[in-house]
C-alpha positions as protocol buffer text, in pm:
chain_id: "A"
residue {
  index: 1
  type: GLU
  ca { x: -2698 y: 910 z: 1321 }
}
residue {
  index: 2
  type: ARG
  ca { x: -2508 y: 560 z: 1173 }
}
residue {
  index: 3
  type: GLY
  ca { x: -2412 y: 423 z: 1461 }
}
residue {
  index: 4
  type: LEU
  ca { x: -2018 y: 569 z: 1470 }
}
residue {
  index: 5
  type: ILE
  ca { x: -1872 y: 510 z: 1719 }
}
residue {
  index: 6
  type: ILE
  ca { x: -1497 y: 705 z: 1834 }
}
residue {
  index: 7
  type: ILE
  ca { x: -1285 y: 653 z: 2181 }
}
residue {
  index: 8
  type: ASP
  ca { x: -1062 y: 903 z: 2298 }
}
residue {
  index: 9
  type: GLY
  ca { x: -777 y: 658 z: 2395 }
}
residue {
  index: 10
  type: ASP
  ca { x: -596 y: 895 z: 2600 }
}
residue {
  index: 11
  type: ASP
  ca { x: -933 y: 883 z: 2858 }
}
residue {
  index: 12
  type: LEU
  ca { x: -857 y: 784 z: 3169 }
}
residue {
  index: 13
  type: SER
  ca { x: -1065 y: 503 z: 3266 }
}
residue {
  index: 14
  type: LEU
  ca { x: -956 y: 366 z: 2949 }
}
residue {
  index: 15
  type: LYS
  ca { x: -589 y: 342 z: 3059 }
}
residue {
  index: 16
  type: SER
  ca { x: -673 y: 246 z: 3405 }
}
residue {
  index: 17
  type: LEU
  ca { x: -833 y: -69 z: 3266 }
}
residue {
  index: 18
  type: PHE
  ca { x: -554 y: -136 z: 3043 }
}
residue {
  index: 19
  type: ALA
  ca { x: -266 y: -73 z: 3374 }
}
residue {
  index: 20
  type: PRO
  ca { x: -267 y: -527 z: 3411 }
}
residue {
  index: 21
  type: VAL
  ca { x: -62 y: -587 z: 3043 }
}
residue {
  index: 22
  type: ILE
  ca { x: 93 y: -223 z: 3082 }
}
residue {
  index: 23
  type: ARG
  ca { x: 207 y: -337 z: 3387 }
}
residue {
  index: 24
  type: LYS
  ca { x: 326 y: -707 z: 3323 }
}
residue {
  index: 25
  type: GLU
  ca { x: 460 y: -510 z: 2982 }
}
residue {
  index: 26
  type: LEU
  ca { x: 750 y: -323 z: 3196 }
}
residue {
  index: 27
  type: LYS
  ca { x: 750 y: -657 z: 3459 }
}
residue {
  index: 28
  type: GLU
  ca { x: 829 y: -844 z: 3134 }
}
residue {
  index: 29
  type: GLY
  ca { x: 877 y: -761 z: 2830 }
}
residue {
  index: 30
  type: PHE
  ca { x: 629 y: -977 z: 2733 }
}
residue {
  index: 31
  type: SER
  ca { x: 504 y: -862 z: 2359 }
}
residue {
  index: 32
  type: GLY
  ca { x: 821 y: -848 z: 2231 }
}
residue {
  index: 33
  type: LYS
  ca { x: 922 y: -1177 z: 2237 }
}
residue {
  index: 34
  type: ALA
  ca { x: 573 y: -1272 z: 2194 }
}
residue {
  index: 35
  type: VAL
  ca { x: 568 y: -1105 z: 1855 }
}
residue {
  index: 36
  type: GLN
  ca { x: 945 y: -1265 z: 1832 }
}
residue {
  index: 37
  type: GLU
  ca { x: 861 y: -1611 z: 1819 }
}
residue {
  index: 38
  type: ARG
  ca { x: 553 y: -1620 z: 1629 }
}
residue {
  index: 39
  type: THR
  ca { x: 738 y: -1357 z: 1335 }
}
residue {
  index: 40
  type: ASP
  ca { x: 1031 y: -1664 z: 1289 }
}
residue {
  index: 41
  type: ARG
  ca { x: 761 y: -1948 z: 1237 }
}
residue {
  index: 42
  type: LEU
  ca { x: 605 y: -1695 z: 1010 }
}
residue {
  index: 43
  type: THR
  ca { x: 867 y: -1592 z: 810 }
}
residue {
  index: 44
  type: GLU
  ca { x: 987 y: -1989 z: 730 }
}
residue {
  index: 45
  type: SER
  ca { x: 685 y: -2039 z: 586 }
}
residue {
  index: 46
  type: GLY
  ca { x: 836 y: -1693 z: 360 }
}
residue {
  index: 47
  type: TYR
  ca { x: 651 y: -1447 z: 472 }
}
residue {
  index: 48
  type: LYS
  ca { x: 827 y: -1060 z: 564 }
}
residue {
  index: 49
  type: ALA
  ca { x: 768 y: -929 z: 875 }
}
residue {
  index: 50
  type: GLN
  ca { x: 662 y: -598 z: 894 }
}
residue {
  index: 51
  type: VAL
  ca { x: 626 y: -518 z: 1260 }
}
residue {
  index: 52
  type: HIS
  ca { x: 989 y: -501 z: 1456 }
}
residue {
  index: 53
  type: PRO
  ca { x: 884 y: -510 z: 1774 }
}
residue {
  index: 54
  type: ARG
  ca { x: 1123 y: -385 z: 2064 }
}
residue {
  index: 55
  type: GLU
  ca { x: 1184 y: -550 z: 2403 }
}
residue {
  index: 56
  type: ILE
  ca { x: 967 y: -311 z: 2604 }
}
residue {
  index: 57
  type: ASN
  ca { x: 623 y: -189 z: 2345 }
}
residue {
  index: 58
  type: LEU
  ca { x: 591 y: 138 z: 2549 }
}
residue {
  index: 59
  type: PHE
  ca { x: 590 y: 485 z: 2569 }
}
residue {
  index: 60
  type: TYR
  ca { x: 597 y: 741 z: 2872 }
}
residue {
  index: 61
  type: ILE
  ca { x: 367 y: 1047 z: 2796 }
}
residue {
  index: 62
  type: GLU
  ca { x: 464 y: 1331 z: 3029 }
}
residue {
  index: 63
  type: LYS
  ca { x: 485 y: 1714 z: 2971 }
}
residue {
  index: 64
  type: GLY
  ca { x: 402 y: 1730 z: 2615 }
}
residue {
  index: 65
  type: ARG
  ca { x: 682 y: 1525 z: 2493 }
}
residue {
  index: 66
  type: ARG
  ca { x: 633 y: 1110 z: 2439 }
}
residue {
  index: 67
  type: ASP
  ca { x: 908 y: 935 z: 2429 }
}
residue {
  index: 68
  type: ARG
  ca { x: 987 y: 572 z: 2441 }
}
residue {
  index: 69
  type: ILE
  ca { x: 1070 y: 361 z: 2715 }
}
residue {
  index: 70
  type: ILE
  ca { x: 1430 y: 166 z: 2664 }
}
residue {
  index: 71
  type: ALA
  ca { x: 1524 y: -157 z: 2867 }
}
residue {
  index: 72
  type: GLY
  ca { x: 1869 y: -31 z: 3017 }
}
residue {
  index: 73
  type: ASP
  ca { x: 2104 y: -357 z: 3130 }
}
residue {
  index: 74
  type: ASP
  ca { x: 2130 y: -346 z: 3498 }
}
residue {
  index: 75
  type: GLY
  ca { x: 1729 y: -408 z: 3518 }
}
residue {
  index: 76
  type: GLY
  ca { x: 1622 y: -7 z: 3541 }
}
residue {
  index: 77
  type: PHE
  ca { x: 1423 y: 137 z: 3192 }
}
residue {
  index: 78
  type: GLU
  ca { x: 1550 y: 475 z: 3024 }
}
residue {
  index: 79
  type: VAL
  ca { x: 1249 y: 738 z: 2881 }
}
residue {
  index: 80
  type: GLY
  ca { x: 1425 y: 997 z: 2724 }
}
residue {
  index: 81
  type: GLU
  ca { x: 1710 y: 1159 z: 2948 }
}
residue {
  index: 82
  type: ASP
  ca { x: 1578 y: 1060 z: 3229 }
}
residue {
  index: 83
  type: ARG
  ca { x: 1660 y: 701 z: 3394 }
}
residue {
  index: 84
  type: PHE
  ca { x: 1389 y: 495 z: 3646 }
}
residue {
  index: 85
  type: SER
  ca { x: 1372 y: 170 z: 3864 }
}
residue {
  index: 86
  type: ARG
  ca { x: 1133 y: -111 z: 3656 }
}
residue {
  index: 87
  type: GLU
  ca { x: 983 y: 13 z: 4071 }
}
residue {
  index: 88
  type: GLN
  ca { x: 918 y: 360 z: 4016 }
}
residue {
  index: 89
  type: LEU
  ca { x: 750 y: 312 z: 3684 }
}
residue {
  index: 90
  type: VAL
  ca { x: 526 y: 39 z: 3857 }
}
residue {
  index: 91
  type: GLU
  ca { x: 470 y: 296 z: 4062 }
}
residue {
  index: 92
  type: LEU
  ca { x: 372 y: 606 z: 3792 }
}
residue {
  index: 93
  type: LEU
  ca { x: 204 y: 348 z: 3616 }
}
residue {
  index: 94
  type: GLU
  ca { x: -35 y: 334 z: 3936 }
}
residue {
  index: 95
  type: LYS
  ca { x: -86 y: 709 z: 4019 }
}
residue {
  index: 96
  type: ASP
  ca { x: -116 y: 776 z: 3649 }
}
residue {
  index: 97
  type: PRO
  ca { x: -209 y: 513 z: 3386 }
}
residue {
  index: 98
  type: GLN
  ca { x: -238 y: 768 z: 3104 }
}
residue {
  index: 99
  type: LYS
  ca { x: 119 y: 896 z: 3086 }
}
residue {
  index: 100
  type: PHE
  ca { x: 227 y: 527 z: 2917 }
}
residue {
  index: 101
  type: SER
  ca { x: 96 y: 462 z: 2572 }
}
residue {
  index: 102
  type: PRO
  ca { x: 105 y: 166 z: 2309 }
}
residue {
  index: 103
  type: ASN
  ca { x: 311 y: 198 z: 2078 }
}
residue {
  index: 104
  type: VAL
  ca { x: 254 y: -56 z: 1781 }
}
residue {
  index: 105
  type: VAL
  ca { x: 276 y: -379 z: 1878 }
}
residue {
  index: 106
  type: LEU
  ca { x: 5 y: -338 z: 2162 }
}
residue {
  index: 107
  type: ARG
  ca { x: -211 y: -13 z: 1973 }
}
residue {
  index: 108
  type: THR
  ca { x: -378 y: -336 z: 1868 }
}
residue {
  index: 109
  type: VAL
  ca { x: -441 y: -554 z: 2213 }
}
residue {
  index: 110
  type: TYR
  ca { x: -581 y: -197 z: 2357 }
}
residue {
  index: 111
  type: GLN
  ca { x: -792 y: -195 z: 2140 }
}
residue {
  index: 112
  type: GLU
  ca { x: -937 y: -513 z: 2187 }
}
residue {
  index: 113
  type: TYR
  ca { x: -934 y: -478 z: 2491 }
}
residue {
  index: 114
  type: ILE
  ca { x: -1099 y: -242 z: 2571 }
}
residue {
  index: 115
  type: LEU
  ca { x: -1340 y: -247 z: 2301 }
}
residue {
  index: 116
  type: PRO
  ca { x: -1371 y: -637 z: 2196 }
}
residue {
  index: 117
  type: ASN
  ca { x: -1371 y: -675 z: 1819 }
}
residue {
  index: 118
  type: ILE
  ca { x: -1526 y: -947 z: 1605 }
}
residue {
  index: 119
  type: CYS
  ca { x: -1403 y: -833 z: 1321 }
}
residue {
  index: 120
  type: TYR
  ca { x: -1110 y: -605 z: 1217 }
}
residue {
  index: 121
  type: LEU
  ca { x: -1121 y: -457 z: 958 }
}
residue {
  index: 122
  type: GLY
  ca { x: -784 y: -271 z: 830 }
}
residue {
  index: 123
  type: GLY
  ca { x: -618 y: -143 z: 531 }
}
residue {
  index: 124
  type: GLY
  ca { x: -368 y: -402 z: 353 }
}
residue {
  index: 125
  type: GLY
  ca { x: -106 y: -285 z: 534 }
}
residue {
  index: 126
  type: GLU
  ca { x: -226 y: -328 z: 893 }
}
residue {
  index: 127
  type: MET
  ca { x: -357 y: -739 z: 789 }
}
residue {
  index: 128
  type: ALA
  ca { x: -9 y: -803 z: 689 }
}
residue {
  index: 129
  type: TYR
  ca { x: 134 y: -728 z: 1090 }
}
residue {
  index: 130
  type: TRP
  ca { x: -216 y: -804 z: 1279 }
}
residue {
  index: 131
  type: LEU
  ca { x: -133 y: -1106 z: 1140 }
}
residue {
  index: 132
  type: GLN
  ca { x: 164 y: -1088 z: 1338 }
}
residue {
  index: 133
  type: LEU
  ca { x: 59 y: -1008 z: 1693 }
}
residue {
  index: 134
  type: LYS
  ca { x: -168 y: -1332 z: 1753 }
}
residue {
  index: 135
  type: SER
  ca { x: 84 y: -1471 z: 2013 }
}
residue {
  index: 136
  type: VAL
  ca { x: 33 y: -1096 z: 2243 }
}
residue {
  index: 137
  type: PHE
  ca { x: -327 y: -1263 z: 2246 }
}
residue {
  index: 138
  type: ASP
  ca { x: -250 y: -1587 z: 2404 }
}
residue {
  index: 139
  type: GLU
  ca { x: 19 y: -1491 z: 2614 }
}
residue {
  index: 140
  type: ILE
  ca { x: -268 y: -1257 z: 2761 }
}
residue {
  index: 141
  type: ALA
  ca { x: -596 y: -1446 z: 2688 }
}
residue {
  index: 142
  type: LEU
  ca { x: -779 y: -1156 z: 2463 }
}
residue {
  index: 143
  type: PRO
  ca { x: -971 y: -1325 z: 2214 }
}
residue {
  index: 144
  type: PHE
  ca { x: -825 y: -1273 z: 1874 }
}
residue {
  index: 145
  type: PRO
  ca { x: -977 y: -1163 z: 1650 }
}
residue {
  index: 146
  type: VAL
  ca { x: -1171 y: -1168 z: 1263 }
}
residue {
  index: 147
  type: ILE
  ca { x: -938 y: -961 z: 1067 }
}
residue {
  index: 148
  type: ALA
  ca { x: -1104 y: -840 z: 690 }
}
residue {
  index: 149
  type: VAL
  ca { x: -945 y: -626 z: 412 }
}
residue {
  index: 150
  type: ARG
  ca { x: -1164 y: -254 z: 469 }
}
residue {
  index: 151
  type: ASN
  ca { x: -1294 y: -80 z: 133 }
}
residue {
  index: 152
  type: SER
  ca { x: -1027 y: 95 z: -61 }
}
residue {
  index: 153
  type: VAL
  ca { x: -1139 y: 329 z: -305 }
}
residue {
  index: 154
  type: GLN
  ca { x: -971 y: 524 z: -634 }
}
residue {
  index: 155
  type: TRP
  ca { x: -1162 y: 804 z: -669 }
}
residue {
  index: 156
  type: PHE
  ca { x: -1223 y: 974 z: -1051 }
}
residue {
  index: 157
  type: ASP
  ca { x: -1254 y: 1339 z: -1031 }
}
residue {
  index: 158
  type: GLU
  ca { x: -1493 y: 1513 z: -1322 }
}
residue {
  index: 159
  type: LEU
  ca { x: -1140 y: 1711 z: -1480 }
}
residue {
  index: 160
  type: SER
  ca { x: -936 y: 1349 z: -1450 }
}
residue {
  index: 161
  type: LEU
  ca { x: -1250 y: 1175 z: -1611 }
}
residue {
  index: 162
  type: LYS
  ca { x: -1254 y: 1469 z: -1899 }
}
residue {
  index: 163
  type: LYS
  ca { x: -903 y: 1419 z: -1966 }
}
residue {
  index: 164
  type: MET
  ca { x: -954 y: 1080 z: -2006 }
}
residue {
  index: 165
  type: ASP
  ca { x: -1233 y: 1105 z: -2246 }
}
residue {
  index: 166
  type: LYS
  ca { x: -992 y: 1322 z: -2465 }
}
residue {
  index: 167
  type: LEU
  ca { x: -708 y: 1059 z: -2442 }
}
residue {
  index: 168
  type: ASN
  ca { x: -942 y: 815 z: -2517 }
}
residue {
  index: 169
  type: LEU
  ca { x: -880 y: 668 z: -2216 }
}
residue {
  index: 170
  type: SER
  ca { x: -1126 y: 454 z: -1969 }
}
residue {
  index: 171
  type: PRO
  ca { x: -1074 y: 398 z: -1548 }
}
residue {
  index: 172
  type: LYS
  ca { x: -1016 y: 93 z: -1545 }
}
residue {
  index: 173
  type: ALA
  ca { x: -697 y: 176 z: -1816 }
}
residue {
  index: 174
  type: MET
  ca { x: -556 y: 418 z: -1550 }
}
residue {
  index: 175
  type: PHE
  ca { x: -409 y: 84 z: -1425 }
}
residue {
  index: 176
  type: LYS
  ca { x: -238 y: -63 z: -1656 }
}
residue {
  index: 177
  type: ASP
  ca { x: 163 y: 63 z: -1711 }
}
residue {
  index: 178
  type: MET
  ca { x: 200 y: 456 z: -1812 }
}
residue {
  index: 179
  type: GLU
  ca { x: 417 y: 274 z: -2039 }
}
residue {
  index: 180
  type: GLU
  ca { x: 163 y: 108 z: -2197 }
}
residue {
  index: 181
  type: ASN
  ca { x: -107 y: 407 z: -2241 }
}
residue {
  index: 182
  type: LYS
  ca { x: 118 y: 580 z: -2430 }
}
residue {
  index: 183
  type: LYS
  ca { x: 164 y: 400 z: -2717 }
}
residue {
  index: 184
  type: LYS
  ca { x: -169 y: 283 z: -2750 }
}
residue {
  index: 185
  type: TYR
  ca { x: -225 y: 667 z: -2814 }
}
residue {
  index: 186
  type: VAL
  ca { x: 42 y: 745 z: -3046 }
}
residue {
  index: 187
  type: LEU
  ca { x: -71 y: 435 z: -3205 }
}
residue {
  index: 188
  type: GLU
  ca { x: -447 y: 477 z: -3202 }
}
residue {
  index: 189
  type: ASN
  ca { x: -346 y: 892 z: -3331 }
}
residue {
  index: 190
  type: ALA
  ca { x: -32 y: 840 z: -3524 }
}
residue {
  index: 191
  type: GLU
  ca { x: 32 y: 1077 z: -3830 }
}
residue {
  index: 192
  type: GLU
  ca { x: 113 y: 802 z: -4037 }
}
residue {
  index: 193
  type: GLU
  ca { x: -45 y: 451 z: -3875 }
}
residue {
  index: 194
  type: LEU
  ca { x: 169 y: 209 z: -3765 }
}
residue {
  index: 195
  type: ASP
  ca { x: 84 y: -102 z: -3884 }
}
residue {
  index: 196
  type: PHE
  ca { x: 350 y: -373 z: -3840 }
}
residue {
  index: 197
  type: THR
  ca { x: 220 y: -680 z: -3954 }
}
residue {
  index: 198
  type: GLU
  ca { x: 429 y: -611 z: -4294 }
}
residue {
  index: 199
  type: LEU
  ca { x: 730 y: -544 z: -4117 }
}
residue {
  index: 200
  type: GLU
  ca { x: 697 y: -797 z: -3885 }
}
residue {
  index: 201
  type: LYS
  ca { x: 550 y: -1040 z: -4155 }
}
residue {
  index: 202
  type: THR
  ca { x: 881 y: -957 z: -4372 }
}
residue {
  index: 203
  type: GLY
  ca { x: 1183 y: -1105 z: -4102 }
}
residue {
  index: 204
  type: GLU
  ca { x: 996 y: -1382 z: -3978 }
}
residue {
  index: 205
  type: GLU
  ca { x: 1011 y: -1455 z: -4425 }
}
residue {
  index: 206
  type: LEU
  ca { x: 1396 y: -1321 z: -4386 }
}
residue {
  index: 207
  type: LYS
  ca { x: 1448 y: -1557 z: -4033 }
}
residue {
  index: 208
  type: ASN
  ca { x: 1308 y: -1856 z: -4158 }
}
residue {
  index: 209
  type: ARG
  ca { x: 1469 y: -1768 z: -4545 }
}
residue {
  index: 210
  type: MET
  ca { x: 1824 y: -1796 z: -4371 }
}
residue {
  index: 211
  type: GLU
  ca { x: 1766 y: -2057 z: -4160 }
}
residue {
  index: 212
  type: ALA
  ca { x: 1689 y: -2310 z: -4453 }
}
residue {
  index: 213
  type: LEU
  ca { x: 2023 y: -2214 z: -4587 }
}
residue {
  index: 214
  type: ILE
  ca { x: 2229 y: -2275 z: -4341 }
}
residue {
  index: 215
  type: SER
  ca { x: 2076 y: -2558 z: -4264 }
}
residue {
  index: 216
  type: LYS
  ca { x: 2091 y: -2696 z: -4613 }
}
residue {
  index: 217
  type: VAL
  ca { x: 2515 y: -2640 z: -4619 }
}
residue {
  index: 218
  type: ASP
  ca { x: 2556 y: -2846 z: -4290 }
}
residue {
  index: 219
  type: LYS
  ca { x: 2209 y: -2891 z: -4050 }
}
residue {
  index: 220
  type: GLY
  ca { x: 2502 y: -2893 z: -3816 }
}
residue {
  index: 221
  type: LEU
  ca { x: 2469 y: -2542 z: -3837 }
}
residue {
  index: 222
  type: ASN
  ca { x: 2097 y: -2490 z: -3689 }
}
residue {
  index: 223
  type: ALA
  ca { x: 2177 y: -2413 z: -3283 }
}
residue {
  index: 224
  type: TYR
  ca { x: 2416 y: -2090 z: -3496 }
}
residue {
  index: 225
  type: ALA
  ca { x: 1976 y: -2035 z: -3703 }
}
residue {
  index: 226
  type: GLN
  ca { x: 1862 y: -2055 z: -3464 }
}
residue {
  index: 227
  type: SER
  ca { x: 2029 y: -1820 z: -3254 }
}
residue {
  index: 228
  type: GLU
  ca { x: 2076 y: -1527 z: -3611 }
}
residue {
  index: 229
  type: SER
  ca { x: 1708 y: -1527 z: -3606 }
}
residue {
  index: 230
  type: VAL
  ca { x: 1677 y: -1427 z: -3237 }
}
residue {
  index: 231
  type: LYS
  ca { x: 1923 y: -1171 z: -3381 }
}
residue {
  index: 232
  type: ILE
  ca { x: 1738 y: -1035 z: -3622 }
}
residue {
  index: 233
  type: SER
  ca { x: 1419 y: -1046 z: -3370 }
}
residue {
  index: 234
  type: LYS
  ca { x: 1590 y: -838 z: -3164 }
}
residue {
  index: 235
  type: GLN
  ca { x: 1620 y: -615 z: -3394 }
}
residue {
  index: 236
  type: MET
  ca { x: 1326 y: -598 z: -3519 }
}
residue {
  index: 237
  type: GLU
  ca { x: 1172 y: -507 z: -3240 }
}
residue {
  index: 238
  type: GLN
  ca { x: 1433 y: -208 z: -3284 }
}
residue {
  index: 239
  type: ILE
  ca { x: 1268 y: -112 z: -3499 }
}
residue {
  index: 240
  type: LYS
  ca { x: 987 y: -80 z: -3386 }
}
residue {
  index: 241
  type: GLN
  ca { x: 989 y: 108 z: -3031 }
}
residue {
  index: 242
  type: LYS
  ca { x: 1230 y: 391 z: -3216 }
}
residue {
  index: 243
  type: MET
  ca { x: 1015 y: 444 z: -3437 }
}
residue {
  index: 244
  type: ILE
  ca { x: 673 y: 428 z: -3228 }
}
residue {
  index: 245
  type: ARG
  ca { x: 954 y: 700 z: -2918 }
}
residue {
  index: 246
  type: HIS
  ca { x: 994 y: 922 z: -3309 }
}
residue {
  index: 247
  type: GLN
  ca { x: 593 y: 927 z: -3258 }
}
residue {
  index: 248
  type: LYS
  ca { x: 601 y: 969 z: -2951 }
}
residue {
  index: 249
  type: LYS
  ca { x: 778 y: 1287 z: -2972 }
}
residue {
  index: 250
  type: LYS
  ca { x: 557 y: 1401 z: -3175 }
}
residue {
  index: 251
  type: ASN
  ca { x: 279 y: 1378 z: -2888 }
}
residue {
  index: 252
  type: GLU
  ca { x: 474 y: 1559 z: -2637 }
}
residue {
  index: 253
  type: GLU
  ca { x: 172 y: 1690 z: -2498 }
}
residue {
  index: 254
  type: ALA
  ca { x: -52 y: 1406 z: -2533 }
}
residue {
  index: 255
  type: MET
  ca { x: 257 y: 1247 z: -2370 }
}
residue {
  index: 256
  type: GLN
  ca { x: 262 y: 1545 z: -2090 }
}
residue {
  index: 257
  type: GLN
  ca { x: -117 y: 1461 z: -2035 }
}
residue {
  index: 258
  type: ILE
  ca { x: -118 y: 1119 z: -1977 }
}
residue {
  index: 259
  type: GLU
  ca { x: 171 y: 1238 z: -1737 }
}
residue {
  index: 260
  type: ASN
  ca { x: -12 y: 1398 z: -1530 }
}
residue {
  index: 261
  type: LEU
  ca { x: -351 y: 1178 z: -1492 }
}
residue {
  index: 262
  type: TYR
  ca { x: -73 y: 956 z: -1290 }
}
residue {
  index: 263
  type: GLU
  ca { x: 59 y: 1137 z: -1079 }
}
residue {
  index: 264
  type: ARG
  ca { x: -284 y: 1329 z: -1048 }
}
residue {
  index: 265
  type: LEU
  ca { x: -496 y: 995 z: -979 }
}
residue {
  index: 266
  type: PHE
  ca { x: -145 y: 813 z: -842 }
}
residue {
  index: 267
  type: PRO
  ca { x: -28 y: 1040 z: -669 }
}
residue {
  index: 268
  type: ALA
  ca { x: 438 y: 884 z: -562 }
}
residue {
  index: 269
  type: GLN
  ca { x: 221 y: 531 z: -807 }
}
residue {
  index: 270
  type: GLY
  ca { x: 14 y: 477 z: -473 }
}
residue {
  index: 271
  type: LEU
  ca { x: -217 y: 477 z: -387 }
}
residue {
  index: 272
  type: GLN
  ca { x: -517 y: 797 z: -322 }
}
residue {
  index: 273
  type: GLU
  ca { x: -572 y: 718 z: -3 }
}
residue {
  index: 274
  type: ARG
  ca { x: -229 y: 747 z: 114 }
}
residue {
  index: 275
  type: TYR
  ca { x: -219 y: 1111 z: -6 }
}
residue {
  index: 276
  type: GLU
  ca { x: -514 y: 1298 z: -64 }
}
residue {
  index: 277
  type: THR
  ca { x: -778 y: 1328 z: 226 }
}
residue {
  index: 278
  type: ILE
  ca { x: -1194 y: 1394 z: 256 }
}
residue {
  index: 279
  type: ILE
  ca { x: -1181 y: 1766 z: 327 }
}
residue {
  index: 280
  type: PRO
  ca { x: -1172 y: 1873 z: -92 }
}
residue {
  index: 281
  type: LEU
  ca { x: -1408 y: 1655 z: -157 }
}
residue {
  index: 282
  type: MET
  ca { x: -1645 y: 1769 z: 135 }
}
residue {
  index: 283
  type: ALA
  ca { x: -1559 y: 2076 z: 31 }
}
residue {
  index: 284
  type: ARG
  ca { x: -1699 y: 1969 z: -259 }
}
residue {
  index: 285
  type: TYR
  ca { x: -2051 y: 1810 z: -207 }
}
residue {
  index: 286
  type: GLY
  ca { x: -2053 y: 1920 z: 174 }
}
residue {
  index: 287
  type: LYS
  ca { x: -2020 y: 1733 z: 443 }
}
residue {
  index: 288
  type: GLU
  ca { x: -2316 y: 1506 z: 477 }
}
residue {
  index: 289
  type: GLU
  ca { x: -2393 y: 1475 z: 118 }
}
residue {
  index: 290
  type: LEU
  ca { x: -2019 y: 1315 z: 73 }
}
residue {
  index: 291
  type: LEU
  ca { x: -2082 y: 1078 z: 368 }
}
residue {
  index: 292
  type: GLU
  ca { x: -2455 y: 1006 z: 173 }
}
residue {
  index: 293
  type: ILE
  ca { x: -2224 y: 866 z: -122 }
}
residue {
  index: 294
  type: LEU
  ca { x: -1990 y: 682 z: 67 }
}
residue {
  index: 295
  type: TYR
  ca { x: -2332 y: 551 z: 253 }
}
residue {
  index: 296
  type: LYS
  ca { x: -2440 y: 390 z: -65 }
}
residue {
  index: 297
  type: SER
  ca { x: -2131 y: 334 z: -267 }
}
residue {
  index: 298
  type: LEU
  ca { x: -1941 y: 155 z: -13 }
}
residue {
  index: 299
  type: ASP
  ca { x: -2007 y: -216 z: 59 }
}
residue {
  index: 300
  type: PRO
  ca { x: -1737 y: -413 z: 295 }
}
residue {
  index: 301
  type: PHE
  ca { x: -1839 y: -689 z: 176 }
}
residue {
  index: 302
  type: GLU
  ca { x: -1656 y: -598 z: -250 }
}
residue {
  index: 303
  type: LYS
  ca { x: -1312 y: -688 z: -197 }
}
residue {
  index: 304
  type: ASP
  ca { x: -1105 y: -542 z: -475 }
}
residue {
  index: 305
  type: LEU
  ca { x: -1011 y: -187 z: -538 }
}
residue {
  index: 306
  type: ILE
  ca { x: -1380 y: 13 z: -606 }
}
residue {
  index: 307
  type: LEU
  ca { x: -1407 y: 377 z: -825 }
}
residue {
  index: 308
  type: LEU
  ca { x: -1578 y: 660 z: -767 }
}
residue {
  index: 309
  type: LEU
  ca { x: -1629 y: 867 z: -1063 }
}
residue {
  index: 310
  type: GLN
  ca { x: -1686 y: 1229 z: -1016 }
}
residue {
  index: 311
  type: THR
  ca { x: -1954 y: 1360 z: -1263 }
}
residue {
  index: 312
  type: ASP
  ca { x: -2148 y: 1678 z: -1282 }
}
């Protein structure tokens, strides 16, 4: 009802359409050379390679197995424990193209070959390796689409929002360093107010008086005086950090809650989308209702991470 098309990439008719590209790969190993050439040019500009091509970027599928096709020194190929000549694999391709499957290098070529797009929307990681693939498209005169980053969503569930409210943390604050938020909580909730103003003022006065005194004795000792001032500043910082650590211990339960929040919202310190699935949200809202929420909330032209807050 929203115009979404789902395609089975293993369909015989689609694999048959792609057979000329597979044949070219088996005969020439063109994709690996093209990617490497493009990658070399990109790395010269400081780009870090995301995809490392193989000599043959295809898999062979048979009897529930999916094995890499590895080019041998004699012009033949190794597939698992089997060996094939080039002619044998080309003949198998003609009989049953479904036995051949593209790897990450040729997957993008396959999808654009069977269903050309004006624009391809993908995740950040995908954008990075698509840049390496332009030469592969050029080799077979296939139009290279505009590439754009898709929306990413950070879902704040009701329980997390309640805990954040008790800790006086906003959704945007959760994107700061965890230790920064711990420190903020300690400073706001210390039994005795941690005001370092007087301490910092005393430290500055001490440094100024020391530098003036040393300079009065011998101006040639100015560099020495400044180095001692740096030492005093470091000591003052150590004093402040020790006081904060002491207060953190007094607020151990809150510190644990902050840690739990970060682990819940950023599993393994990464984005939710790399670890969570849509299934728990579908269980809560229902499939149609959740799709409606997402459809109304997301804008494909929104460039930043979209925060969705779950409320009653």
